[in-house]
mmCIF file of C-alpha atoms in Angstrom:
data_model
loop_
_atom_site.group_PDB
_atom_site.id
_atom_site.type_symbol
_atom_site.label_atom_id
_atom_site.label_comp_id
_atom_site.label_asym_id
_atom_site.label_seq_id
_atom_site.Cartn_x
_atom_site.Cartn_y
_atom_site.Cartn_z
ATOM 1 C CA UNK A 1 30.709 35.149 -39.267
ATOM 2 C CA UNK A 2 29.300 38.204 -37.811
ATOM 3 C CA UNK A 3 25.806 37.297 -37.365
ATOM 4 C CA UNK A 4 27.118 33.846 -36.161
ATOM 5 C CA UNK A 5 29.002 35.236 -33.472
ATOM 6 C CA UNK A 6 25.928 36.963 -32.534
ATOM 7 C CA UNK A 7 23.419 33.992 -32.603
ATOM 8 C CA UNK A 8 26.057 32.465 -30.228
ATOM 9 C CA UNK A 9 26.471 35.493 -28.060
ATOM 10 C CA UNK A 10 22.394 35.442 -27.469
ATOM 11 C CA UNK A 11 22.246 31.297 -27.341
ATOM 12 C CA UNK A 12 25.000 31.247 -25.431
ATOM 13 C CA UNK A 13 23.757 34.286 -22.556
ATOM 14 C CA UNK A 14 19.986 33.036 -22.585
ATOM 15 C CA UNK A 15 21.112 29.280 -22.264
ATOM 16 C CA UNK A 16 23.340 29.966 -19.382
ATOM 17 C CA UNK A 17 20.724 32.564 -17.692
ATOM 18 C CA UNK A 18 18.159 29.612 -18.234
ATOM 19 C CA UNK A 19 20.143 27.294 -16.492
ATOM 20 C CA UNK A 20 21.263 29.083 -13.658
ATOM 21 C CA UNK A 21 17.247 30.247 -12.813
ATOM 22 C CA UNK A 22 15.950 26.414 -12.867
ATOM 23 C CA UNK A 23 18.875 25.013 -10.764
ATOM 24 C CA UNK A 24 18.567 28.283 -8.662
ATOM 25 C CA UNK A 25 15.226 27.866 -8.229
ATOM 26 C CA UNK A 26 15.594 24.746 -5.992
ATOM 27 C CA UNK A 27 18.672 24.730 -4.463
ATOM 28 C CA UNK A 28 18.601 21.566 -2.380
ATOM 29 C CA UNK A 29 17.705 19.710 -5.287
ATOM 30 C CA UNK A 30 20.815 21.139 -6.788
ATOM 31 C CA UNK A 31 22.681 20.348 -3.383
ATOM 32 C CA UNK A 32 21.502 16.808 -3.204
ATOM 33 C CA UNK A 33 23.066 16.247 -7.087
ATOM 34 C CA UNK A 34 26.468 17.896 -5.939
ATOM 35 C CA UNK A 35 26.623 16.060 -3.100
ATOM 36 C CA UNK A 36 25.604 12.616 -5.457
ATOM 37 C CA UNK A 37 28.675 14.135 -7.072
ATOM 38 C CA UNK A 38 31.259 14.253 -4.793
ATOM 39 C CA UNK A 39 30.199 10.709 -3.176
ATOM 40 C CA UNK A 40 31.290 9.036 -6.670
ATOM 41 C CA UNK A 41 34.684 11.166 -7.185
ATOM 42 C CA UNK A 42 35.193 10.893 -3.236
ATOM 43 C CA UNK A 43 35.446 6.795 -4.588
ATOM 44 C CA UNK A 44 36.376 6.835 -7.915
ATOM 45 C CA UNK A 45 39.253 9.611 -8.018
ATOM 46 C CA UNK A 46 40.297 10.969 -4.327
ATOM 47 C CA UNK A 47 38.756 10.881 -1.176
ATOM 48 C CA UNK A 48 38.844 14.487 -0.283
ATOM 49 C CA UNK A 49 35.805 14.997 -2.479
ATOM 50 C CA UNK A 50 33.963 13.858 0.654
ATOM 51 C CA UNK A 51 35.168 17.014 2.632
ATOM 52 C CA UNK A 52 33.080 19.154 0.117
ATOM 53 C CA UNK A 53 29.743 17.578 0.664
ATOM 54 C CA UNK A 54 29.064 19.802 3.458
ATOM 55 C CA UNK A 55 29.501 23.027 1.342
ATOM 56 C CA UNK A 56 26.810 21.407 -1.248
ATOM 57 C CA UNK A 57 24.542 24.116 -0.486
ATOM 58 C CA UNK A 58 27.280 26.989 -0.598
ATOM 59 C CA UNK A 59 28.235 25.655 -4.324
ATOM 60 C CA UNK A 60 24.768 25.108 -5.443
ATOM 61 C CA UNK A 61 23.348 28.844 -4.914
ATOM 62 C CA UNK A 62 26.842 30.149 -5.738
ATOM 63 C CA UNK A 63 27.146 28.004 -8.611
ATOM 64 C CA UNK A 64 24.049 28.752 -10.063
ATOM 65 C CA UNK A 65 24.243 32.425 -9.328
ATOM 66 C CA UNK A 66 27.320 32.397 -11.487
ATOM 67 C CA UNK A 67 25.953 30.769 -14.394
ATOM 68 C CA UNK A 68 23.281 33.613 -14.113
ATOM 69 C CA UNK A 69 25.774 36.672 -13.655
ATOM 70 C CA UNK A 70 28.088 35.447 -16.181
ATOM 71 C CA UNK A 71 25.361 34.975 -18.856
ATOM 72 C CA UNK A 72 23.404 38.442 -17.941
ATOM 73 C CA UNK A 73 27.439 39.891 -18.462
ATOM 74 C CA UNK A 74 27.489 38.031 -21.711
ATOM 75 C CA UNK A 75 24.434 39.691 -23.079
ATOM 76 C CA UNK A 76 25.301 43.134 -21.776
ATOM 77 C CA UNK A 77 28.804 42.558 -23.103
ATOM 78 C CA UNK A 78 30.976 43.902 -20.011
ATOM 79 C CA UNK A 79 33.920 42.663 -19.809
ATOM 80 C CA UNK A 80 33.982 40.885 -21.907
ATOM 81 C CA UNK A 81 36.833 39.023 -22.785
ATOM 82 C CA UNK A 82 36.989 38.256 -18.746
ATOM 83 C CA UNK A 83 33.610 36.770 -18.809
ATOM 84 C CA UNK A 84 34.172 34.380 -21.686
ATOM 85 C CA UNK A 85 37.164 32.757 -19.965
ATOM 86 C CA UNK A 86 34.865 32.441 -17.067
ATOM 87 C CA UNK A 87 32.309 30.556 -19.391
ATOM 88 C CA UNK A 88 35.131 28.636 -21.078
ATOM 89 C CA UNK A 89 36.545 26.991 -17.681
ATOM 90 C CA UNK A 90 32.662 26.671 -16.259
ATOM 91 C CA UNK A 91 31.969 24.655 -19.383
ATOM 92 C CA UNK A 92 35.022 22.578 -19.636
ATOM 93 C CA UNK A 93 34.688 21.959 -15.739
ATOM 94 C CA UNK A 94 30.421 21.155 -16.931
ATOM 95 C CA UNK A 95 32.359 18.869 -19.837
ATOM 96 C CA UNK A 96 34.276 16.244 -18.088
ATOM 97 C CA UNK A 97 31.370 16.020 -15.340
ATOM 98 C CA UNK A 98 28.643 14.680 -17.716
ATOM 99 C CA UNK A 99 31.749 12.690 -19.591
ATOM 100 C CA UNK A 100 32.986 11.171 -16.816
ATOM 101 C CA UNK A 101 28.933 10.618 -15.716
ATOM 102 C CA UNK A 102 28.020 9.101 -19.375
ATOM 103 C CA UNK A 103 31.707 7.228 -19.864
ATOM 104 C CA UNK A 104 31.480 5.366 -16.339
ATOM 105 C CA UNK A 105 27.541 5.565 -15.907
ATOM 106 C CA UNK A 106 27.970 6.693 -12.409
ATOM 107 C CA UNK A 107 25.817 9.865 -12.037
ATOM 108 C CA UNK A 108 22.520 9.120 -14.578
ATOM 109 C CA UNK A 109 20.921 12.452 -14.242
ATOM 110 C CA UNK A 110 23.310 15.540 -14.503
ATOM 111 C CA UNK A 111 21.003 17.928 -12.942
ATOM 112 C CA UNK A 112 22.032 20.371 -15.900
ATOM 113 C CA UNK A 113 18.294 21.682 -15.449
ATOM 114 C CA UNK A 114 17.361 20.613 -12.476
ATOM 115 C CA UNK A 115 14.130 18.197 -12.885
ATOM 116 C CA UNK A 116 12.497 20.490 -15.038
ATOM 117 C CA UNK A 117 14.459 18.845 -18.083
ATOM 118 C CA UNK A 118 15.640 15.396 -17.965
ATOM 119 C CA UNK A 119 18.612 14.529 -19.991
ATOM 120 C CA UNK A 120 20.694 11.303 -20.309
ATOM 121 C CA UNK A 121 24.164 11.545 -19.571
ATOM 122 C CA UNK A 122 25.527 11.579 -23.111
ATOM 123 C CA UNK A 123 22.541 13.919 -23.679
ATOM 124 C CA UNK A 124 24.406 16.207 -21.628
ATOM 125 C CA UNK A 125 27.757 15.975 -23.132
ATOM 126 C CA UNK A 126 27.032 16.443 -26.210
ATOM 127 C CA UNK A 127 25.024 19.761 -24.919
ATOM 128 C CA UNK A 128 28.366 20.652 -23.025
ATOM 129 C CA UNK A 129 30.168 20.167 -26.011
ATOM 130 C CA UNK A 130 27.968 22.027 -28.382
ATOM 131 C CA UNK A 131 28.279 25.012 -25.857
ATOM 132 C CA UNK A 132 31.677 24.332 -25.486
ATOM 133 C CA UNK A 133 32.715 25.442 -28.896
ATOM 134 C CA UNK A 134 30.170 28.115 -29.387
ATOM 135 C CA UNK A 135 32.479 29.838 -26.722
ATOM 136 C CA UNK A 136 35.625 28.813 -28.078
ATOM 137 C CA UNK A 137 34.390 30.596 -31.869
ATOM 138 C CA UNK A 138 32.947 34.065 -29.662
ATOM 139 C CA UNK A 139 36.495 34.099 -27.828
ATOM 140 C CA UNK A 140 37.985 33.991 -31.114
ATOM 141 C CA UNK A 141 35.460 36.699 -32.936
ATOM 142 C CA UNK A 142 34.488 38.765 -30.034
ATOM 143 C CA UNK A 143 35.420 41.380 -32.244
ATOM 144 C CA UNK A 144 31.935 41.860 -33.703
ATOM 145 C CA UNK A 145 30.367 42.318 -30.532
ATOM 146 C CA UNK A 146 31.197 45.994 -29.486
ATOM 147 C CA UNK A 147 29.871 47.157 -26.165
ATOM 148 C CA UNK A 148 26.191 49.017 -26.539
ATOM 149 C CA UNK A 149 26.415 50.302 -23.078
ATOM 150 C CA UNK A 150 28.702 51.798 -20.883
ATOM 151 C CA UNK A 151 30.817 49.183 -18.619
ATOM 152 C CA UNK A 152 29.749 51.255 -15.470
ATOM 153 C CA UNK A 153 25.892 50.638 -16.491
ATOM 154 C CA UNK A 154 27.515 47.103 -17.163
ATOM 155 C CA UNK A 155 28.807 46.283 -14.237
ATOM 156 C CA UNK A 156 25.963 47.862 -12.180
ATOM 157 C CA UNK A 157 23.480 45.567 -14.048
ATOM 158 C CA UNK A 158 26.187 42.595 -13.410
ATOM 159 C CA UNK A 159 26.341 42.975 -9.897
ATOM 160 C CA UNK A 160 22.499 43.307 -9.052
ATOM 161 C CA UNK A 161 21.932 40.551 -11.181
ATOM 162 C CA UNK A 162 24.154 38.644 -8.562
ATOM 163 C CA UNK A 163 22.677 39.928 -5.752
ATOM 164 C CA UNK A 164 19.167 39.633 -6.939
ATOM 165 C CA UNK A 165 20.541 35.741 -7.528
ATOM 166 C CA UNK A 166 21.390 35.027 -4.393
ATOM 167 C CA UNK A 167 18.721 36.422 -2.874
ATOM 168 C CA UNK A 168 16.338 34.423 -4.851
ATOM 169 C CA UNK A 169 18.281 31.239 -4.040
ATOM 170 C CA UNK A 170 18.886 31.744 -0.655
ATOM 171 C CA UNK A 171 14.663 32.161 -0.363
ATOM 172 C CA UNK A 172 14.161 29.271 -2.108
ATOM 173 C CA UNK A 173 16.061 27.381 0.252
ATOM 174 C CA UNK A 174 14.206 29.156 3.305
ATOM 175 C CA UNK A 175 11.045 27.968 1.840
ATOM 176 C CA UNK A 176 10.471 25.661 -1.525
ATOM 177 C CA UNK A 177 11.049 26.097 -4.924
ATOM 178 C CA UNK A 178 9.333 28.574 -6.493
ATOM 179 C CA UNK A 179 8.330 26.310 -9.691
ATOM 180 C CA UNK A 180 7.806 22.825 -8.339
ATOM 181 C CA UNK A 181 8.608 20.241 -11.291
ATOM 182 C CA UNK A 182 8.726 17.010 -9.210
ATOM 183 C CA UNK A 183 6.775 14.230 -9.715
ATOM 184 C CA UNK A 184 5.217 14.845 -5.835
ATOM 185 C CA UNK A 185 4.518 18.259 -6.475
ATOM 186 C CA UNK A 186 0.604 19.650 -5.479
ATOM 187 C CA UNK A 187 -2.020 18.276 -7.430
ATOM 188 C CA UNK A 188 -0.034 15.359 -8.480
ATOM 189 C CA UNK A 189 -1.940 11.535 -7.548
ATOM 190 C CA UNK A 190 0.790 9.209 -6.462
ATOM 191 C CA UNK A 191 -0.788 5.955 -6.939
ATOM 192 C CA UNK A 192 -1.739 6.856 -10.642
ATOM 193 C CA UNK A 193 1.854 8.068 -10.968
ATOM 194 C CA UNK A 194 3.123 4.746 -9.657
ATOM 195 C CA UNK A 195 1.499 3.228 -12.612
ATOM 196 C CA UNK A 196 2.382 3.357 -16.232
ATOM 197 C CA UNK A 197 0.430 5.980 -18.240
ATOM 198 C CA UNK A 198 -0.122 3.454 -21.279
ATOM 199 C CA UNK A 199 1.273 -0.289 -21.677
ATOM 200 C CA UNK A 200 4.098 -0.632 -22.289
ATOM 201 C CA UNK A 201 6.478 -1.528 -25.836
ATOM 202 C CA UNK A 202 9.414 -2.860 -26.666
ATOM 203 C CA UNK A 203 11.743 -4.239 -29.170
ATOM 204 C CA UNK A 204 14.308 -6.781 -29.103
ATOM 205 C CA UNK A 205 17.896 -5.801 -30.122
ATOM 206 C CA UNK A 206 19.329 -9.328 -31.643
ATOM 207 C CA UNK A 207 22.692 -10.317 -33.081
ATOM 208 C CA UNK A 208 23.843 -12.782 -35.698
ATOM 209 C CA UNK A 209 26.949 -12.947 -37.488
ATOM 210 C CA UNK A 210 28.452 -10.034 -36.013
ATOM 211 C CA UNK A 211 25.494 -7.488 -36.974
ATOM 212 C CA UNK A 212 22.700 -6.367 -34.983
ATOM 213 C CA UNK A 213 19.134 -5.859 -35.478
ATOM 214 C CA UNK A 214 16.081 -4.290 -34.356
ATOM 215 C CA UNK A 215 12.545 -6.489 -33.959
ATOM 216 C CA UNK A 216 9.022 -5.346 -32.380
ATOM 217 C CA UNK A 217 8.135 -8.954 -31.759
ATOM 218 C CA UNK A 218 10.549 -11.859 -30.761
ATOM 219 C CA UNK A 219 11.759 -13.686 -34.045
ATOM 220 C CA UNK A 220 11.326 -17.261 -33.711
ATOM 221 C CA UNK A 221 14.628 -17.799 -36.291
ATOM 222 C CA UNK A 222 17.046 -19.215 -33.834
ATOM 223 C CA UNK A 223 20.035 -18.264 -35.237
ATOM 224 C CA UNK A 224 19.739 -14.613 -33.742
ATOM 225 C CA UNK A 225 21.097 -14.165 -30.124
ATOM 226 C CA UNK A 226 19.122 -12.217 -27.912
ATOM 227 C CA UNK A 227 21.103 -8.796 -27.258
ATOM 228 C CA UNK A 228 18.726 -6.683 -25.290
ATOM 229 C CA UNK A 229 15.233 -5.533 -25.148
ATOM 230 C CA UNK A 230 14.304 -2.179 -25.258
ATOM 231 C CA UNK A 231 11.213 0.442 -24.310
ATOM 232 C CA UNK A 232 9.975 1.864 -27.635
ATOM 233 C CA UNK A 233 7.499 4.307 -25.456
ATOM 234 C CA UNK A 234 9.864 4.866 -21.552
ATOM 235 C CA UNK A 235 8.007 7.953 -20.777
ATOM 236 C CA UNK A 236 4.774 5.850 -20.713
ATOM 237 C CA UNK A 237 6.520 4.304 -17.787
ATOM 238 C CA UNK A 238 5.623 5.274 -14.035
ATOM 239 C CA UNK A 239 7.029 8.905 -12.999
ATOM 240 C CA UNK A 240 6.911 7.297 -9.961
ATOM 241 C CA UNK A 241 8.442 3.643 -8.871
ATOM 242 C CA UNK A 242 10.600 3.764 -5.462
ATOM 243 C CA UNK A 243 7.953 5.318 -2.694
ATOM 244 C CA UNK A 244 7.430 3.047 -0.297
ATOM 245 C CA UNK A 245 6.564 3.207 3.587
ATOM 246 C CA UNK A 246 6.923 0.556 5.843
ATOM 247 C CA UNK A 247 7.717 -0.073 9.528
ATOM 248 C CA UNK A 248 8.391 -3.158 11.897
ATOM 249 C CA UNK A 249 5.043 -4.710 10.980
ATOM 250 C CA UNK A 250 5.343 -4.299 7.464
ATOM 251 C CA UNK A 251 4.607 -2.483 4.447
ATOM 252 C CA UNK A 252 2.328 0.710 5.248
ATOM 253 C CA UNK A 253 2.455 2.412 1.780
ATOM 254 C CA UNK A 254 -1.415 2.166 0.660
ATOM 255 C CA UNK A 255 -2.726 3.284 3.799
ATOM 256 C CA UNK A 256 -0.766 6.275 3.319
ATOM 257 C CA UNK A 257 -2.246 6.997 -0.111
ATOM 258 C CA UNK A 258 -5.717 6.226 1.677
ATOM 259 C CA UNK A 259 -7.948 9.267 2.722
ATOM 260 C CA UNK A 260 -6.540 12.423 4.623
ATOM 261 C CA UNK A 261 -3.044 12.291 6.008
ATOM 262 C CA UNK A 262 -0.827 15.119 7.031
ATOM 263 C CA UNK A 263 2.523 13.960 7.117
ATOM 264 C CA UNK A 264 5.764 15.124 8.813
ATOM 265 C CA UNK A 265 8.838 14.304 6.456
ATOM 266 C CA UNK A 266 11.897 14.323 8.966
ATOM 267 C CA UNK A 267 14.925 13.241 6.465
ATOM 268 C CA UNK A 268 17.190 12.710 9.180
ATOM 269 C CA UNK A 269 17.401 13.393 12.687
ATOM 270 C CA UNK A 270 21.157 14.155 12.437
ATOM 271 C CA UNK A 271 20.477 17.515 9.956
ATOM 272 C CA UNK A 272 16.963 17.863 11.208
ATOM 273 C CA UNK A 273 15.793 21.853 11.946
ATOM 274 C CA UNK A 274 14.453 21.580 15.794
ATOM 275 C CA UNK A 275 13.226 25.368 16.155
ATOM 276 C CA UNK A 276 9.704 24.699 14.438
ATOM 277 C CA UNK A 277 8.247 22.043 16.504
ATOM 278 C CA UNK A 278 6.220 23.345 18.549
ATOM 279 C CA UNK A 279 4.053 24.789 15.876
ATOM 280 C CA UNK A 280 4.208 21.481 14.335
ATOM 281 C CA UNK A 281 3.027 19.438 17.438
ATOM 282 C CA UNK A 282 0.018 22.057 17.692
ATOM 283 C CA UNK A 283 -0.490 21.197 14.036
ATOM 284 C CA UNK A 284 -0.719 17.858 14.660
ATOM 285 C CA UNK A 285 -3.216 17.754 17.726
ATOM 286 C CA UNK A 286 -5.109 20.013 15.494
ATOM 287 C CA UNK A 287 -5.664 17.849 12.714
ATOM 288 C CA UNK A 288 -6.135 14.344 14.942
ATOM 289 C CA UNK A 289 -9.157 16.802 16.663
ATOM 290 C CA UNK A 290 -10.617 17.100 12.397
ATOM 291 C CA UNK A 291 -10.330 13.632 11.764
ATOM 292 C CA UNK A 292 -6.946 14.222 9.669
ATOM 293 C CA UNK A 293 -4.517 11.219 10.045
ATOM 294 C CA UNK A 294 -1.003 12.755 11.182
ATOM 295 C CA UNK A 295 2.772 10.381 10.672
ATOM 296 C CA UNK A 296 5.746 10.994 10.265
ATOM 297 C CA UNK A 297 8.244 9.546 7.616
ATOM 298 C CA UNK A 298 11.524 9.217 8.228
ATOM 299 C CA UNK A 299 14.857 7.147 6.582
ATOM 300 C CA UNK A 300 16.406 7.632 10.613
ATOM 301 C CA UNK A 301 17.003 4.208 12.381
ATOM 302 C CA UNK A 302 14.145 3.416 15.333
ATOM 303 C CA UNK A 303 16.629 3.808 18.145
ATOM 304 C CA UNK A 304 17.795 7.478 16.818
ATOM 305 C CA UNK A 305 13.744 8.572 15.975
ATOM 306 C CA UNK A 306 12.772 7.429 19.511
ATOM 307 C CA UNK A 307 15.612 9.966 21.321
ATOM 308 C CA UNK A 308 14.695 12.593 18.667
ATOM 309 C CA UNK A 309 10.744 12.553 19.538
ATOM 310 C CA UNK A 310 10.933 12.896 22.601
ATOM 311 C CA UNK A 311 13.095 15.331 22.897
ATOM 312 C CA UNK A 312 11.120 17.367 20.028
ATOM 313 C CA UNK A 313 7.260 15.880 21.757
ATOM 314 C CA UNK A 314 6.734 14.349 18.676
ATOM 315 C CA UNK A 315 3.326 12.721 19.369
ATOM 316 C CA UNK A 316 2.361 11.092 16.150
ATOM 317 C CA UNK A 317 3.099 7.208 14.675
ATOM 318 C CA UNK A 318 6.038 6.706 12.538
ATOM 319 C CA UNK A 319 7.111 4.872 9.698
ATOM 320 C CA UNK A 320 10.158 4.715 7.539
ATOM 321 C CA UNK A 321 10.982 5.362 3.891
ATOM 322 C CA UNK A 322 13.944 5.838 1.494
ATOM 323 C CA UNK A 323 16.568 8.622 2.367
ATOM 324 C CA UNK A 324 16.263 10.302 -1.585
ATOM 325 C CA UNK A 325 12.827 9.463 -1.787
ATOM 326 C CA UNK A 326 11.824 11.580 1.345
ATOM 327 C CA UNK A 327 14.239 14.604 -0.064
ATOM 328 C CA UNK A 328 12.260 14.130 -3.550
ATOM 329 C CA UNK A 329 9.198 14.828 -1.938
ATOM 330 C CA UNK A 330 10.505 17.253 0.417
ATOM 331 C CA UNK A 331 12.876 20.104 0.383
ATOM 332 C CA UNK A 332 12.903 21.038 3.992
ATOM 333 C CA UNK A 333 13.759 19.087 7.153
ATOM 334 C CA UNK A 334 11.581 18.831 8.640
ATOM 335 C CA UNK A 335 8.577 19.650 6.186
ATOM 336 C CA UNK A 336 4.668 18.634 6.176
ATOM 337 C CA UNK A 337 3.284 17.055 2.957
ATOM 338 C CA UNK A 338 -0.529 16.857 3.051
ATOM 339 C CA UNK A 339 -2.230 14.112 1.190
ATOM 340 C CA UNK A 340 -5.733 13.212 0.221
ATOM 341 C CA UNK A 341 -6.705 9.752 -1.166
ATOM 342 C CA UNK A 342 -2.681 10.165 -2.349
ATOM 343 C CA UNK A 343 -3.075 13.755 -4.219
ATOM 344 C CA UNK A 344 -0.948 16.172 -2.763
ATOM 345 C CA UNK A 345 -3.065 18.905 -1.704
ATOM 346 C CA UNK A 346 -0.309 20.680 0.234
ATOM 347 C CA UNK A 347 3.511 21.212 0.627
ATOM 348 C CA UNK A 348 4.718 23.335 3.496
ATOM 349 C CA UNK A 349 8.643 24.169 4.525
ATOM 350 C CA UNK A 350 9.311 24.135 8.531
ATOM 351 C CA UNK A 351 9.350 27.697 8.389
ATOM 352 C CA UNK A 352 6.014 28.046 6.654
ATOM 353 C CA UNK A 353 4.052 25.446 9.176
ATOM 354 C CA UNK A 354 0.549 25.943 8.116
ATOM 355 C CA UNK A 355 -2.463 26.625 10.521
ATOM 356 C CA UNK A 356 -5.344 23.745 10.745
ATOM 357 C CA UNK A 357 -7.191 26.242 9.248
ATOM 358 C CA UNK A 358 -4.800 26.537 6.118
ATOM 359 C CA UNK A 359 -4.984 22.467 6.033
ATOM 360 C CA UNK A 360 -8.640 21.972 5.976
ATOM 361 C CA UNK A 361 -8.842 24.812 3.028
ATOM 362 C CA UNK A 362 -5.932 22.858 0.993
ATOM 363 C CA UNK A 363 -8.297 19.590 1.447
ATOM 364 C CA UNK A 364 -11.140 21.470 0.080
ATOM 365 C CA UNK A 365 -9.745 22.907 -2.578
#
């Protein structure tokens, strides 16, 4: 029991450190999945979940932080009796979100590690679970694990962890993530992510007298009802399958992905960050002057995007595109995404505009 209690006590610290630094590490992706969150239970249990979705960002670096501080305290073993019930009500809370997301199907991705890992709902439970009562056995035989330290060195190590954690989230926000794991990120072709990887497979789950059964090709016996069909290979699937640009005329999504286009993401008008346009608009005349297409994307309504460009001397065309989609790509509102025959070549927060110069050396490189 002793050595168990201690391969919990380090899968347990490191698991919850882990988690905490990829969800940390972009915290408006993090956001955006709270906020996907606390739409459903704002529906599904009581409307006052919608009040919260302005504090998404609060909860996601302070959430995250906490999973960090509390498994760094784990490790170092300060207070430790405190910090398990911390881990035990974090979990349980963790527990009936991916249940009630994997029971009811309502939130597919959990966000558990941001989209660095992908797991399926029940995926997550059972993870949840698993951690679940590895904290429930180290509550009950926290006995073998004596403090190595002092708690004065422990709490001093606790509370720069937490600092050091917030810092790193709150910089993350003020720029991009450190480690970017979407499908967008630099270097990435769209098009040949918008197409499967390899063709392809799937069986056919049929039923006949109450049992089911699993076939690669179609059986032509027609006593077996057709159940559903299946991918044997899903992550030969596209990464990519909802970007699409269009505007009044129609669909503008190819000539996008067609030679060098510097485009301004603007999510929303309503929540978009005014203070950086000027160096923007000098961006933009900058790259029309190299031959460098410059857009702008936006999911805001025509009437609200004509006010907002004029009163920001936004001089470039603009097109429309899906709300999540244009957060996927983009972590910043406004942001500039740089694309060249639809590779990404360059990702830049508001705050970090880039010069022309900067452009033209992320299109050569």
């Amino acid at each position: 029991m002793k050595y168990i209690t201690k391969f919990f006590w380090l899968f347990v610290g490191v698991l919850f450190i882990f988690s905490g630094l990829i969800k940390i590490n972009d915290p408006v992706g993090t956001a955006i999945k709270l906020e996907e969150y606390f739409e459903v239970f704002s529906t599904d249990i009581a409307p006052f979940f919608k009040s919260l979705e302005p504090a998404a960002l609060f909860l996601s670096i302070f959430l995250s932080a906490l999973e960090i501080v509390l498994g760094v305290a784990l490790l170092v073993r300060w207070k430790l009796k405190e910090v398990l019930w911390l881990l035990l009500a974090m979990i349980v809370f963790f527990t009936f979100l991916t249940f009630y997301s994997a029971y009811f199907n309502k939130v597919t991705d959990c966000g558990c590690f941001g989209d660095a890992i992908k797991l399926t709902p029940w995926e997550s439970f059972t993870k949840d679970i698993v951690l679940l009562v590895m904290i429930i056995v180290l509550l009950m035989t926290r006995r073998y694990l004596q403090p190595f330290i002092s708690q004065k060195v422990g709490a001093t190590i606790t509370a720069l962890t937490a600092i050091l954690a917030v810092g790193i989230g709150w910089f993350a926000y003020e720029n991009l993530p450190y480690i970017d794991f979407r499908a967008y990120k630099i270097g990435n072709n769209i098009p040949t992510l918008m197409k499967p990887s390899a063709p392809l497979k799937y069986k056919y789950i049929m039923t006949k007298g109450g049992q089911d059964q699993e076939f690669l090709e179609y059986p032509t016996d027609t006593t077996w009802t057709f159940k559903e069909m299946v991918a044997v290979n899903p992550e030969a699937g596209p990464k990519i399958t909802d970007f699409n640009v269009w505007n009044d005329e129609g669909n503008y999504t190819q000539e996008v992905l067609t030679g060098n286009k510097l485009v301004v993401i603007v999510h929303s008008v309503a929540k978009a960050d005014t203070d950086d346009f000027e160096r923007i608009n000098a961006l933009i005349a900058a790259a029309e002057k190299e031959g460098i297409t410059p857009l702008v994307l936006t999911s805001s309504s025509a009437p609200e995007f004509e006010l907002f460009r004029h009163e920001v001397n936004l001089a470039a065309p603009y097109y429309f595109a899906d709300h999540t989609v244009l957060k996927t790509i983009m972590r910043a509102n406004p942001g500039i995404w740089l694309l060249k025959d639809g590779t990404t070549k360059g990702l830049w927060h508001h705050n970090n505009t880039p010069t022309i110069d900067e452009v033209k050396a992320a299109l050569a490189n």
